[in-house]
Short mmCIF file of C-alpha atoms in Angstrom, two decimals:
data_model
loop_
_atom_site.label_atom_id
_atom_site.label_comp_id
_atom_site.label_asym_id
_atom_site.label_seq_id
_atom_site.Cartn_x
_atom_site.Cartn_y
_atom_site.Cartn_z
CA MET A 19 -0.12 0.10 -0.08
CA ALA A 20 1.38 3.54 -1.08
CA PHE A 21 0.11 6.89 0.45
CA HIS A 22 0.18 8.48 -2.79
CA ARG A 23 0.77 12.34 -3.60
CA ASP A 24 -0.75 14.20 -6.46
CA PHE A 25 2.21 16.40 -7.35
CA TYR A 26 5.67 15.20 -8.60
CA PRO A 27 8.46 15.48 -5.84
CA THR A 28 10.68 18.99 -6.69
CA SER A 29 10.95 22.11 -5.26
CA PRO A 30 8.57 25.00 -6.38
CA ARG A 31 11.41 27.33 -6.61
CA THR A 32 13.41 25.12 -9.29
CA ALA A 33 14.58 27.27 -11.95
CA LEU A 34 13.46 26.42 -15.50
CA SER A 35 17.36 26.47 -16.61
CA ASP A 36 18.17 23.86 -13.66
CA ILE A 37 15.62 21.31 -14.99
CA MET A 38 16.78 18.44 -17.23
CA GLU A 39 15.42 15.94 -19.40
CA LEU A 40 15.40 12.44 -17.21
CA SER A 41 16.45 10.35 -20.15
CA ARG A 42 19.29 12.55 -20.86
CA LEU A 43 20.52 12.21 -17.25
CA THR A 44 20.03 8.53 -17.19
CA GLN A 45 22.25 8.38 -20.29
CA ALA A 46 24.75 10.15 -18.65
CA ALA A 47 24.48 8.14 -15.49
CA SER A 48 24.65 4.86 -17.36
CA ALA A 49 27.79 6.08 -19.17
CA LEU A 50 29.76 7.26 -16.00
CA SER A 51 28.66 3.91 -14.13
CA ALA A 52 30.13 1.88 -16.92
CA VAL A 53 33.42 3.76 -16.71
CA LEU A 54 33.61 3.27 -12.92
CA GLN A 55 32.44 -0.32 -13.07
CA SER A 56 35.35 -0.90 -15.56
CA ARG A 57 37.75 0.07 -12.95
CA GLY A 58 36.14 -1.44 -10.09
CA ILE A 59 35.00 1.41 -8.28
CA ARG A 60 32.13 1.13 -6.28
CA HIS A 61 29.28 3.78 -6.59
CA ALA A 62 25.86 4.80 -6.62
CA PHE A 63 23.66 7.66 -7.68
CA TYR A 64 21.77 9.66 -6.04
CA GLY A 65 19.31 12.81 -5.91
CA SER A 66 16.28 13.81 -7.06
CA ILE A 67 16.64 11.70 -10.11
CA LEU A 68 15.46 8.60 -8.12
CA PRO A 69 12.23 10.34 -7.19
CA ALA A 70 11.69 11.23 -10.80
CA LEU A 71 12.35 7.63 -12.10
CA LEU A 72 10.33 6.15 -9.60
CA ALA A 73 7.54 8.70 -10.54
CA LYS A 74 8.18 8.41 -14.37
CA ASN A 75 8.45 11.92 -14.86
CA SER A 76 10.13 13.48 -17.69
CA CYS A 77 12.48 15.87 -16.00
CA THR A 78 14.49 16.45 -12.90
CA ASP A 79 17.02 19.18 -11.53
CA GLU A 80 19.48 17.06 -9.17
CA ILE A 81 21.75 14.09 -9.61
CA PHE A 82 25.04 13.02 -7.61
CA CYS A 83 27.31 10.09 -8.17
CA ILE A 84 28.68 8.65 -4.61
CA VAL A 85 31.92 7.15 -4.87
CA GLU A 86 33.60 4.66 -2.30
CA SER A 87 37.52 5.38 -1.02
CA GLY A 88 39.69 2.88 -2.80
CA PRO A 89 42.56 0.96 -1.63
CA ASN A 90 44.82 2.44 1.12
CA HIS A 91 42.22 5.20 1.34
CA LEU A 92 42.56 6.53 -2.02
CA HIS A 93 40.07 9.64 -2.23
CA PRO A 94 37.01 9.18 -4.24
CA PHE A 95 38.10 12.57 -6.45
CA ARG A 96 41.27 10.75 -7.29
CA ARG A 97 39.88 7.52 -8.25
CA VAL A 98 37.12 9.22 -10.66
CA ARG A 99 39.38 11.54 -12.16
CA ASP A 100 41.93 8.76 -12.95
CA ALA A 101 39.12 6.57 -14.26
CA VAL A 102 37.75 9.10 -16.81
CA ALA A 103 41.24 10.40 -17.86
CA GLY A 104 41.85 10.71 -21.52
CA LEU A 105 38.12 9.71 -22.21
CA ASP A 106 36.85 12.17 -24.98
CA ASP A 107 32.96 11.84 -23.67
CA PHE A 108 34.07 13.21 -20.25
CA SER A 109 35.89 16.20 -18.56
CA VAL A 110 36.42 16.96 -14.95
CA THR A 111 36.17 20.30 -12.95
CA HIS A 112 37.88 20.37 -9.38
CA SER A 113 37.17 23.38 -7.35
CA PRO A 114 39.52 23.12 -4.30
CA LEU A 115 38.48 26.00 -2.47
CA THR A 116 34.99 24.36 -2.08
CA ASN A 117 36.56 20.83 -2.22
CA ARG A 118 33.51 19.77 -5.09
CA LEU A 119 34.49 17.45 -8.22
CA HIS A 120 32.15 17.62 -11.18
CA VAL A 121 32.35 15.39 -14.05
CA THR A 122 30.98 16.65 -17.31
CA TYR A 123 29.37 14.07 -19.73
CA ARG A 124 30.04 15.90 -23.30
CA ARG A 125 28.13 13.69 -25.85
CA PRO A 126 24.71 15.29 -25.22
CA ILE A 127 24.24 18.77 -26.16
CA PRO A 128 23.93 20.53 -23.65
CA ALA A 129 26.30 18.40 -21.90
CA ILE A 130 25.40 16.78 -18.29
CA ASP A 131 27.26 17.99 -15.34
CA ILE A 132 27.32 15.19 -12.31
CA GLU A 133 28.66 16.06 -9.04
CA ILE A 134 30.90 13.30 -7.25
CA LEU A 135 30.34 13.02 -3.51
CA PRO A 136 32.52 10.59 -1.12
CA ALA A 137 30.76 7.72 0.24
CA GLY A 138 30.45 8.11 3.95
CA GLU A 139 29.97 12.02 3.80
CA THR A 140 26.91 11.38 1.87
CA GLY A 141 25.02 8.15 1.96
CA PRO A 142 26.66 5.03 3.55
CA LYS A 143 30.43 4.49 3.67
CA ALA A 144 30.20 0.83 2.10
CA LEU A 145 28.30 0.66 -1.20
CA ASP A 146 27.40 -2.92 -1.50
CA SER A 147 24.05 -5.07 -2.24
CA THR A 148 23.08 -3.80 0.92
CA THR A 149 22.79 -0.19 0.27
CA VAL A 150 22.48 -0.01 -3.40
CA MET A 151 19.66 -1.15 -6.04
CA GLN A 152 19.53 -1.28 -9.58
CA VAL A 153 16.90 1.14 -11.29
CA GLN A 154 17.01 0.89 -15.12
CA ASN A 155 20.32 -0.75 -14.94
CA VAL A 156 21.82 2.02 -13.14
CA PRO A 157 23.02 1.76 -9.44
CA PHE A 158 21.12 3.76 -7.11
CA LEU A 159 20.96 4.27 -3.19
CA THR A 160 18.53 2.07 -1.64
CA TYR A 161 15.07 3.81 -0.71
CA SER A 162 16.23 3.33 2.83
CA GLU A 163 19.80 4.84 2.07
CA PHE A 164 18.20 7.59 0.16
CA ILE A 165 15.72 8.61 2.70
CA ARG A 166 18.49 8.67 5.14
CA ALA A 167 20.68 10.89 3.44
CA LYS A 168 18.14 13.35 2.22
CA LEU A 169 16.94 13.46 5.74
CA LYS A 170 20.47 14.54 7.21
CA THR A 171 20.35 17.39 4.54
CA TRP A 172 16.98 18.61 5.45
CA MET A 173 17.93 18.59 9.09
CA ILE A 174 20.72 20.95 8.13
CA ARG A 175 19.08 23.14 5.48
CA GLY A 176 15.33 22.52 5.72
CA SER A 177 15.12 22.35 1.86
CA GLU A 178 11.68 21.74 0.25
CA LYS A 179 13.03 20.00 -2.36
CA ASP A 180 14.64 17.41 0.16
CA ALA A 181 11.53 17.24 2.00
CA SER A 182 9.33 16.78 -0.94
CA ASP A 183 11.41 13.98 -2.23
CA ILE A 184 11.40 12.24 1.40
CA VAL A 185 7.65 12.32 1.48
CA PHE A 186 7.58 10.63 -2.00
CA VAL A 187 9.90 8.00 -1.58
CA LEU A 188 8.41 7.07 2.13
CA SER A 189 4.78 7.46 1.09
CA HIS A 190 5.32 5.10 -1.97
CA PHE A 191 8.01 2.42 -0.64
CA TRP A 192 7.49 2.52 3.09
CA ASP A 193 7.24 -1.30 3.10
CA ARG A 194 10.83 -1.66 1.66
CA VAL A 195 12.53 0.54 4.10
CA ASP A 196 14.86 -0.62 6.99
CA ILE A 197 13.62 1.39 9.93
CA ASN A 198 16.94 0.80 11.65
CA ARG A 199 18.44 3.11 9.18
CA ILE A 200 16.22 5.70 9.87
CA PRO A 201 17.11 8.26 12.59
CA GLU A 202 13.77 7.98 14.41
CA LEU A 203 14.26 11.43 16.45
CA ASP A 204 15.01 13.12 13.07
CA MET A 205 11.98 11.77 10.99
CA ASP A 206 9.83 12.53 13.80
CA THR A 207 10.77 16.23 13.71
CA PHE A 208 10.39 15.80 9.78
CA ALA A 209 6.88 14.25 10.13
CA GLY A 210 6.12 17.15 12.57
CA ARG A 211 6.58 19.55 9.75
CA ASN A 212 5.54 17.40 7.02
CA SER A 213 2.14 16.06 7.75
CA SER A 214 1.79 14.27 4.23
CA VAL A 215 4.47 11.71 5.37
CA VAL A 216 2.76 10.99 8.83
CA PRO A 217 0.63 7.95 7.58
CA ALA A 218 3.63 6.04 5.85
CA TRP A 219 5.89 6.78 8.68
CA ALA A 220 3.12 5.36 11.30
CA ALA A 221 2.94 2.14 9.05
CA LEU A 222 6.43 1.51 8.89
CA ARG A 223 6.79 2.21 12.87
CA LYS A 224 3.73 -0.27 13.32
CA ARG A 225 5.25 -2.86 10.94
CA TYR A 226 8.59 -3.17 12.99
CA ARG A 227 6.86 -2.99 16.02
CA ARG A 228 4.32 -6.09 15.64
#
């Protein structure tokens, strides 16, 4: 049973220029994933792209790629830079002042930009079969890990977009969520400010307390 909503999970303040065709983002994610997989780099995609795929929407405005550290604590940024080095379809932009790395997939026009996030800083530290699921043959954080990561960000920023994504995923997929991965106090706070998630959150808690 899903607790349905009538609107797509994205912020009403999203600028039109930031909205991208979902099919193009999925193409970029698949291409980057193939490169990382070929180098044995564990990763998972994250952001509002997941609710968009689940809702079968045509557009979204957010995509990230979470990447694990490598052997001898090799930083995810270094791993990604090495993986795409010399590939015509990709370029990398590193901003040392903000400590951010973006990979640009240049085959589509306009090109698609994907920010790289270190695992553990965003999402779980280990990206394996317990924390990653396949959606359209692309690895994404599981429902539980997606909600956990979005909730952490929402507690800091209070973003309407993050709130909308959490409500959508929990309302539709609460029966696939591991409550042990969800900080209950944080979710109680969230539910207190987002009443539409209360039925799904109550159902999830009831399921685990039987």
